[in-house]
Amino acid sequence: MINCNASWTSEPPPVSWPYVRTMHIAGSSSRSLGFACGQSDLRDILPRLTALNKIRFENYYSGVKWSDVRIVSTAPNVRVLEIVEPWSLQRVKISSDGISSISTPLTIREIIYTVDCPRISEWSSNWRPDPVARQCYISPLILSLHETLEVLHIPIAMAPLTEMETKGWPHLRELKLYGESYDNGEDPTVFARLCAKIPRLRVLDFCFLHRGRTAQTLICPSNLPFSVSFEHLESVDICYPDPSDTLYSHLPSHLRHLHLVDRPRYYYFQEGDPRVRDNYTSQTLGTATDILAILKKLRSTPFLSLESLGIAFQADVQESALLAYITAIFPNLHFLQIHRYRCEGETTADMESVVV
């Protein structure tokens, strides 16, 4: 670990250089990151760390600058750049001019940008989360890697979706958009256009909440004027799914993981918790009928490869039919997660019949 607040203790001993696989960088320094490693220049050490695969910035108070990226990229085999920062942090955007001036192609293949947001249960009546920053200051870096990036995790409120959908992402296999405060305005096709540019997508994780009129996650509207291929998908996580979404009719038979759940849990909205009511747009939870309609869109049944299924729904007259259908089309399930909410007026639930 490179602690910029105690750089004199952070220098990795030369004997360890061939074996260092992960480097954690934290703290703050008025000096360049390149000089924050004991008596040595980190820029002299990094090219010798041939096993270094992952660099993680956490509690790095000055923010990751382009000069920092340029320094850590001198390690010859770094593939993963992970940045963990506070939810409301505002940074100066990395200059795209600096990125275009680099002479050696970056080896980074995975960018995992994580913003810390306290769990709802940790909120107090006198405190609420700071608003999400509306830009991702490393967006120019992300966009510059569109031809080589393989994994991308980024908060939905910060994702440069408009720019992303104009570029090809030929090697991207995992896309995770999370968090809250997403408002697609008048364009319901933005996600479909983006997915159309990601031909090798294997992991799709869209667990975010909405602002504005939309209260469910819609990827492919029924009137979409172009086709999108999802033939390589192996894992799909979508919170508060829209039953009209045609995405589900394109899911391949080799899908292994399908989770259509409620995050955060719907009971926060159901109970009118002021901590949620004042900070989130109320989401629309699908009924058992809605989830059954989604599953019936799957084009290849049975799904022999599906091992993990998660669903959330409000009980209605189709609940038994839904559970029977799950048993019929997913014979090889290893994991089943059900978030069941009572229908209006229901006071008790026969949980034994639900499980059986």
Coordinates of C-alpha atoms in Angstrom, one line a residue:
M1 CA 0.0 0.0 0.0
I2 CA 1.2 3.5 -0.9
N3 CA 0.2 5.9 1.9
C4 CA 0.8 9.4 0.6
N5 CA 0.5 10.7 4.2
A6 CA 3.4 8.5 5.3
S7 CA 5.3 8.0 2.1
W8 CA 8.5 7.2 4.0
T9 CA 7.0 3.9 5.1
S10 CA 5.4 2.9 1.8
E11 CA 8.2 1.9 -0.4
P12 CA 7.9 -1.7 -1.4
P13 CA 11.2 -3.6 -0.8
P14 CA 13.0 -4.5 -4.0
V15 CA 12.8 -8.2 -3.1
S16 CA 9.0 -8.0 -3.4
W17 CA 8.8 -6.3 -6.8
P18 CA 8.4 -9.5 -8.9
Y19 CA 5.5 -10.6 -6.7
V20 CA 3.4 -7.4 -6.2
R21 CA 0.0 -8.0 -7.9
T22 CA -2.1 -5.3 -6.3
M23 CA -1.2 -1.7 -5.2
H24 CA -3.5 0.4 -3.0
I25 CA -2.9 4.1 -3.1
A26 CA -4.4 6.3 -0.4
G27 CA -4.0 9.6 1.5
S28 CA -3.0 13.0 0.1
S29 CA 0.2 14.6 -1.0
S30 CA 1.2 18.1 -2.2
R31 CA 3.8 16.4 -4.4
S32 CA 3.3 14.3 -7.5
L33 CA 2.3 10.7 -7.0
G34 CA 5.6 9.8 -8.6
F35 CA 7.5 11.1 -5.6
A36 CA 5.3 9.6 -2.9
C37 CA 7.1 6.4 -2.3
G38 CA 9.8 6.7 0.4
Q39 CA 13.2 7.9 -0.9
S40 CA 12.5 6.4 -4.4
D41 CA 10.6 7.7 -7.4
L42 CA 7.6 5.6 -7.9
R43 CA 8.0 6.1 -11.7
D44 CA 11.3 4.2 -11.4
I45 CA 9.7 1.3 -9.5
L46 CA 6.5 0.8 -11.4
P47 CA 8.1 -0.4 -14.7
R48 CA 9.8 -3.2 -12.7
L49 CA 6.5 -4.4 -11.2
T50 CA 5.9 -6.9 -13.9
A51 CA 3.3 -8.9 -11.9
L52 CA 1.3 -5.8 -10.9
N53 CA -2.3 -6.3 -12.3
K54 CA -4.5 -4.0 -10.2
I55 CA -4.2 -0.5 -8.9
R56 CA -6.8 0.8 -6.4
F57 CA -7.2 4.4 -5.3
E58 CA -9.2 4.7 -2.1
N59 CA -9.4 7.7 0.2
Y60 CA -7.1 9.5 -2.2
Y61 CA -8.1 13.0 -1.2
S62 CA -6.6 15.0 -4.1
G63 CA -8.5 12.9 -6.7
V64 CA -7.0 10.9 -9.5
K65 CA -5.5 13.2 -12.0
W66 CA -4.3 12.5 -15.5
S67 CA -0.7 12.7 -14.3
D68 CA -1.5 9.9 -11.8
V69 CA -3.0 7.7 -14.5
R70 CA 0.1 8.3 -16.7
I71 CA 2.4 7.4 -13.8
V72 CA 0.6 4.1 -12.9
S73 CA 0.3 3.1 -16.5
T74 CA 4.1 2.8 -16.6
A75 CA 3.6 -0.6 -14.9
P76 CA 3.7 -2.9 -17.9
N77 CA 0.8 -5.2 -17.1
V78 CA -1.8 -3.2 -15.2
R79 CA -5.3 -4.2 -16.3
V80 CA -7.5 -3.1 -13.5
L81 CA -8.0 0.5 -12.3
E82 CA -10.3 0.8 -9.3
I83 CA -11.3 4.1 -7.7
V84 CA -13.4 4.4 -4.5
E85 CA -14.6 7.9 -3.6
P86 CA -17.3 9.6 -1.5
W87 CA -20.7 9.8 -3.2
S88 CA -20.9 13.6 -3.5
L89 CA -17.4 14.4 -4.4
Q90 CA -16.8 16.9 -7.2
R91 CA -13.6 16.7 -9.2
V92 CA -12.0 18.5 -12.0
K93 CA -12.5 16.5 -15.2
I94 CA -9.5 14.8 -16.6
S95 CA -8.4 16.5 -19.8
S96 CA -8.9 14.6 -23.0
D97 CA -6.0 16.5 -24.5
G98 CA -3.6 14.9 -22.0
I99 CA -5.0 11.4 -22.8
S100 CA -4.6 11.9 -26.5
S101 CA -1.0 12.9 -26.0
I102 CA 0.2 9.6 -24.5
S103 CA 2.5 7.7 -26.8
T104 CA 2.2 4.2 -25.3
P105 CA -1.3 2.6 -25.4
L106 CA -2.8 2.1 -22.0
T107 CA -3.0 -1.6 -20.8
I108 CA -6.1 -0.9 -18.6
R109 CA -8.9 -3.3 -19.4
E110 CA -11.2 -2.8 -16.4
I111 CA -12.4 0.4 -14.8
I112 CA -14.4 0.0 -11.5
Y113 CA -15.5 3.4 -10.2
T114 CA -17.2 3.0 -6.9
V115 CA -18.9 5.8 -4.9
D116 CA -19.6 5.1 -1.2
C117 CA -23.2 5.7 -0.2
P118 CA -24.4 4.7 3.2
R119 CA -27.1 2.1 3.5
I120 CA -30.6 3.4 4.0
S121 CA -30.8 1.7 7.4
E122 CA -27.8 3.9 8.5
W123 CA -29.6 7.2 7.7
S124 CA -30.9 9.4 10.5
S125 CA -33.8 11.7 10.7
N126 CA -31.5 14.7 10.7
W127 CA -29.2 13.5 7.9
R128 CA -29.6 12.6 4.3
P129 CA -27.0 11.7 1.7
D130 CA -25.3 14.4 -0.2
P131 CA -26.5 14.8 -3.8
V132 CA -24.8 12.7 -6.4
A133 CA -22.1 14.5 -8.5
R134 CA -23.6 14.9 -12.0
Q135 CA -20.4 14.2 -13.9
C136 CA -17.7 11.5 -13.8
Y137 CA -14.4 13.2 -14.0
I138 CA -12.7 10.2 -15.5
S139 CA -15.2 10.0 -18.4
P140 CA -12.6 11.1 -20.9
L141 CA -10.4 8.2 -19.8
I142 CA -13.3 5.8 -20.1
L143 CA -14.2 7.0 -23.6
S144 CA -10.6 6.9 -24.7
L145 CA -10.5 3.1 -23.9
H146 CA -13.7 2.2 -25.8
E147 CA -11.8 -0.1 -28.2
T148 CA -10.1 -2.1 -25.5
L149 CA -12.1 -1.9 -22.3
E150 CA -13.6 -5.2 -21.0
V151 CA -15.2 -4.3 -17.7
L152 CA -16.9 -1.0 -16.7
H153 CA -18.7 -0.2 -13.4
I154 CA -19.9 3.3 -13.0
P155 CA -22.8 5.2 -11.2
I156 CA -25.7 5.8 -13.6
A157 CA -25.9 9.5 -12.6
M158 CA -22.3 10.0 -13.8
A159 CA -22.2 7.7 -16.8
P160 CA -21.5 9.6 -20.1
L161 CA -24.3 7.7 -21.9
T162 CA -24.7 10.1 -24.8
E163 CA -21.0 9.9 -25.7
M164 CA -20.8 6.1 -25.0
E165 CA -23.6 5.2 -27.4
T166 CA -21.7 6.9 -30.3
K167 CA -18.7 4.7 -29.9
G168 CA -18.1 1.0 -30.5
W169 CA -17.1 -1.2 -27.5
P170 CA -15.9 -4.4 -29.3
H171 CA -14.3 -6.0 -26.2
L172 CA -16.6 -4.9 -23.4
R173 CA -18.0 -8.0 -21.7
E174 CA -19.3 -6.6 -18.4
L175 CA -21.3 -3.3 -17.8
K176 CA -22.6 -2.3 -14.5
L177 CA -24.6 0.9 -14.0
Y178 CA -25.8 1.5 -10.4
G179 CA -27.0 4.1 -8.0
E180 CA -29.8 6.6 -8.3
S181 CA -30.9 9.8 -9.9
Y182 CA -31.1 8.6 -13.5
D183 CA -33.6 10.5 -15.7
N184 CA -33.7 9.5 -19.4
G185 CA -35.8 12.5 -20.3
E186 CA -37.6 11.9 -23.6
D187 CA -35.3 9.1 -24.9
P188 CA -36.3 5.6 -23.9
T189 CA -34.0 4.0 -26.4
V190 CA -30.7 5.2 -24.9
F191 CA -29.9 1.8 -23.3
A192 CA -30.8 -0.2 -26.4
R193 CA -28.5 2.0 -28.6
L194 CA -25.7 1.6 -26.1
C195 CA -26.1 -2.2 -25.9
A196 CA -26.1 -2.3 -29.7
K197 CA -22.5 -1.0 -29.6
I198 CA -21.4 -3.8 -27.2
P199 CA -21.5 -7.0 -29.3
R200 CA -19.7 -9.2 -26.7
L201 CA -21.6 -8.2 -23.6
R202 CA -21.8 -11.1 -21.1
V203 CA -22.8 -9.4 -17.9
L204 CA -25.5 -6.7 -17.8
D205 CA -26.1 -5.2 -14.4
F206 CA -28.6 -2.3 -14.4
C207 CA -29.5 -1.9 -10.7
F208 CA -30.3 1.8 -10.4
L209 CA -33.3 4.0 -9.5
H210 CA -35.0 6.6 -11.5
R211 CA -35.8 10.2 -11.3
G212 CA -38.6 11.8 -13.3
R213 CA -41.6 10.0 -14.8
T214 CA -40.0 6.5 -15.3
A215 CA -40.3 4.1 -12.3
Q216 CA -39.2 0.9 -14.0
T217 CA -36.1 -0.1 -16.0
L218 CA -36.8 -0.4 -19.7
I219 CA -33.9 -1.5 -22.0
C220 CA -35.6 -2.3 -25.3
P221 CA -39.0 -0.6 -26.0
S222 CA -41.4 -2.6 -28.1
N223 CA -41.3 0.0 -31.0
L224 CA -37.5 0.0 -31.2
P225 CA -36.6 0.9 -34.8
F226 CA -33.4 -1.3 -34.8
S227 CA -32.4 -4.7 -33.6
V228 CA -30.0 -5.5 -30.7
S229 CA -28.2 -8.7 -30.2
F230 CA -27.7 -10.2 -26.7
E231 CA -26.5 -13.6 -27.9
H232 CA -23.5 -13.6 -25.5
L233 CA -25.2 -12.7 -22.3
E234 CA -24.6 -15.0 -19.3
S235 CA -25.8 -12.8 -16.5
V236 CA -28.6 -10.2 -16.2
D237 CA -29.5 -8.1 -13.1
I238 CA -32.3 -5.6 -13.5
C239 CA -34.1 -3.9 -10.7
Y240 CA -37.8 -3.0 -11.0
P241 CA -38.1 -4.5 -14.6
D242 CA -40.6 -3.2 -17.1
P243 CA -42.9 -6.1 -18.3
S244 CA -43.2 -4.5 -21.7
D245 CA -39.4 -4.7 -22.3
T246 CA -38.5 -6.9 -25.3
L247 CA -35.0 -7.5 -24.0
Y248 CA -36.3 -10.8 -22.4
S249 CA -37.3 -12.2 -25.8
H250 CA -33.7 -11.9 -26.9
L251 CA -32.0 -13.6 -23.9
P252 CA -30.0 -16.7 -25.0
S253 CA -30.7 -20.2 -23.8
H254 CA -27.2 -20.4 -22.2
L255 CA -28.1 -17.7 -19.7
R256 CA -26.8 -18.7 -16.2
H257 CA -28.0 -15.8 -13.9
L258 CA -31.2 -13.8 -14.1
H259 CA -32.2 -11.5 -11.2
L260 CA -35.2 -9.2 -11.5
V261 CA -35.4 -7.9 -7.9
D262 CA -36.0 -4.7 -5.9
R263 CA -33.0 -2.7 -4.8
P264 CA -33.4 -0.9 -2.5
R265 CA -36.2 -3.1 -1.2
Y266 CA -39.7 -2.1 -2.0
Y267 CA -40.9 -2.1 1.6
Y268 CA -39.0 1.1 2.1
F269 CA -41.4 2.8 -0.4
Q270 CA -44.4 0.7 0.7
E271 CA -44.1 1.9 4.3
G272 CA -43.5 5.6 3.3
D273 CA -40.2 5.8 5.1
P274 CA -39.4 9.6 4.9
R275 CA -35.7 8.8 4.5
V276 CA -36.6 7.1 1.2
R277 CA -39.6 9.2 0.2
D278 CA -37.5 12.4 0.3
N279 CA -34.5 11.0 -1.5
Y280 CA -35.8 8.5 -4.0
T281 CA -38.5 8.4 -6.7
S282 CA -41.1 5.8 -5.8
Q283 CA -40.5 2.7 -7.9
T284 CA -43.2 0.5 -9.5
L285 CA -43.0 -3.1 -8.4
G286 CA -44.3 -5.7 -10.8
T287 CA -47.0 -8.1 -9.9
A288 CA -46.8 -11.9 -10.2
T289 CA -48.6 -11.5 -13.5
D290 CA -46.0 -9.0 -14.8
I291 CA -43.1 -11.4 -13.8
L292 CA -44.9 -14.3 -15.5
A293 CA -45.3 -12.3 -18.6
I294 CA -41.5 -11.5 -18.6
L295 CA -40.5 -15.1 -18.2
K296 CA -42.9 -16.2 -21.0
K297 CA -41.0 -13.9 -23.3
L298 CA -37.9 -16.2 -23.0
R299 CA -37.6 -17.7 -26.5
S300 CA -36.0 -21.0 -25.6
T301 CA -37.5 -23.2 -23.0
P302 CA -36.6 -24.9 -20.9
F303 CA -33.5 -22.9 -19.9
L304 CA -31.3 -25.8 -18.9
S305 CA -28.3 -23.5 -18.1
L306 CA -29.9 -21.1 -15.7
E307 CA -28.5 -21.7 -12.2
S308 CA -29.6 -18.6 -10.3
L309 CA -32.9 -16.8 -10.4
G310 CA -34.1 -13.8 -8.3
I311 CA -37.6 -12.2 -8.6
A312 CA -39.6 -9.6 -6.7
F313 CA -43.3 -9.2 -7.1
Q314 CA -46.6 -8.2 -5.5
A315 CA -48.8 -11.3 -5.1
D316 CA -51.9 -11.6 -7.3
V317 CA -54.0 -14.4 -8.8
Q318 CA -51.2 -15.5 -11.1
E319 CA -48.7 -16.3 -8.2
S320 CA -49.2 -20.1 -8.3
A321 CA -49.0 -20.0 -12.1
L322 CA -45.7 -18.1 -11.9
L323 CA -44.1 -20.5 -9.4
A324 CA -45.3 -23.5 -11.5
Y325 CA -43.8 -22.0 -14.6
I326 CA -40.5 -21.4 -12.9
T327 CA -40.3 -25.0 -11.9
A328 CA -41.1 -26.1 -15.5
I329 CA -38.7 -23.9 -17.5
F330 CA -35.7 -23.8 -15.1
P331 CA -35.1 -27.4 -14.1
N332 CA -31.5 -26.9 -13.0
L333 CA -31.8 -24.0 -10.7
H334 CA -29.3 -24.0 -7.8
F335 CA -30.4 -20.7 -6.3
L336 CA -33.9 -19.2 -6.1
Q337 CA -34.5 -15.8 -4.4
I338 CA -38.1 -14.6 -4.0
H339 CA -39.1 -11.2 -2.6
R340 CA -42.9 -11.6 -2.2
Y341 CA -45.1 -8.7 -1.2
R342 CA -48.6 -9.2 -0.1
C343 CA -51.5 -8.1 -2.3
E344 CA -53.8 -5.4 -1.0
G345 CA -56.0 -6.6 1.8
E346 CA -54.0 -9.8 2.4
T347 CA -53.2 -10.3 6.1
T348 CA -51.5 -13.6 6.1
A349 CA -49.5 -15.6 3.5
D350 CA -49.4 -19.4 3.2
M351 CA -45.6 -19.5 2.9
E352 CA -45.5 -23.3 2.8
S353 CA -47.6 -23.4 -0.4
V354 CA -45.3 -20.6 -1.9
V355 CA -42.2 -22.7 -1.2
V356 CA -43.7 -26.0 -2.4

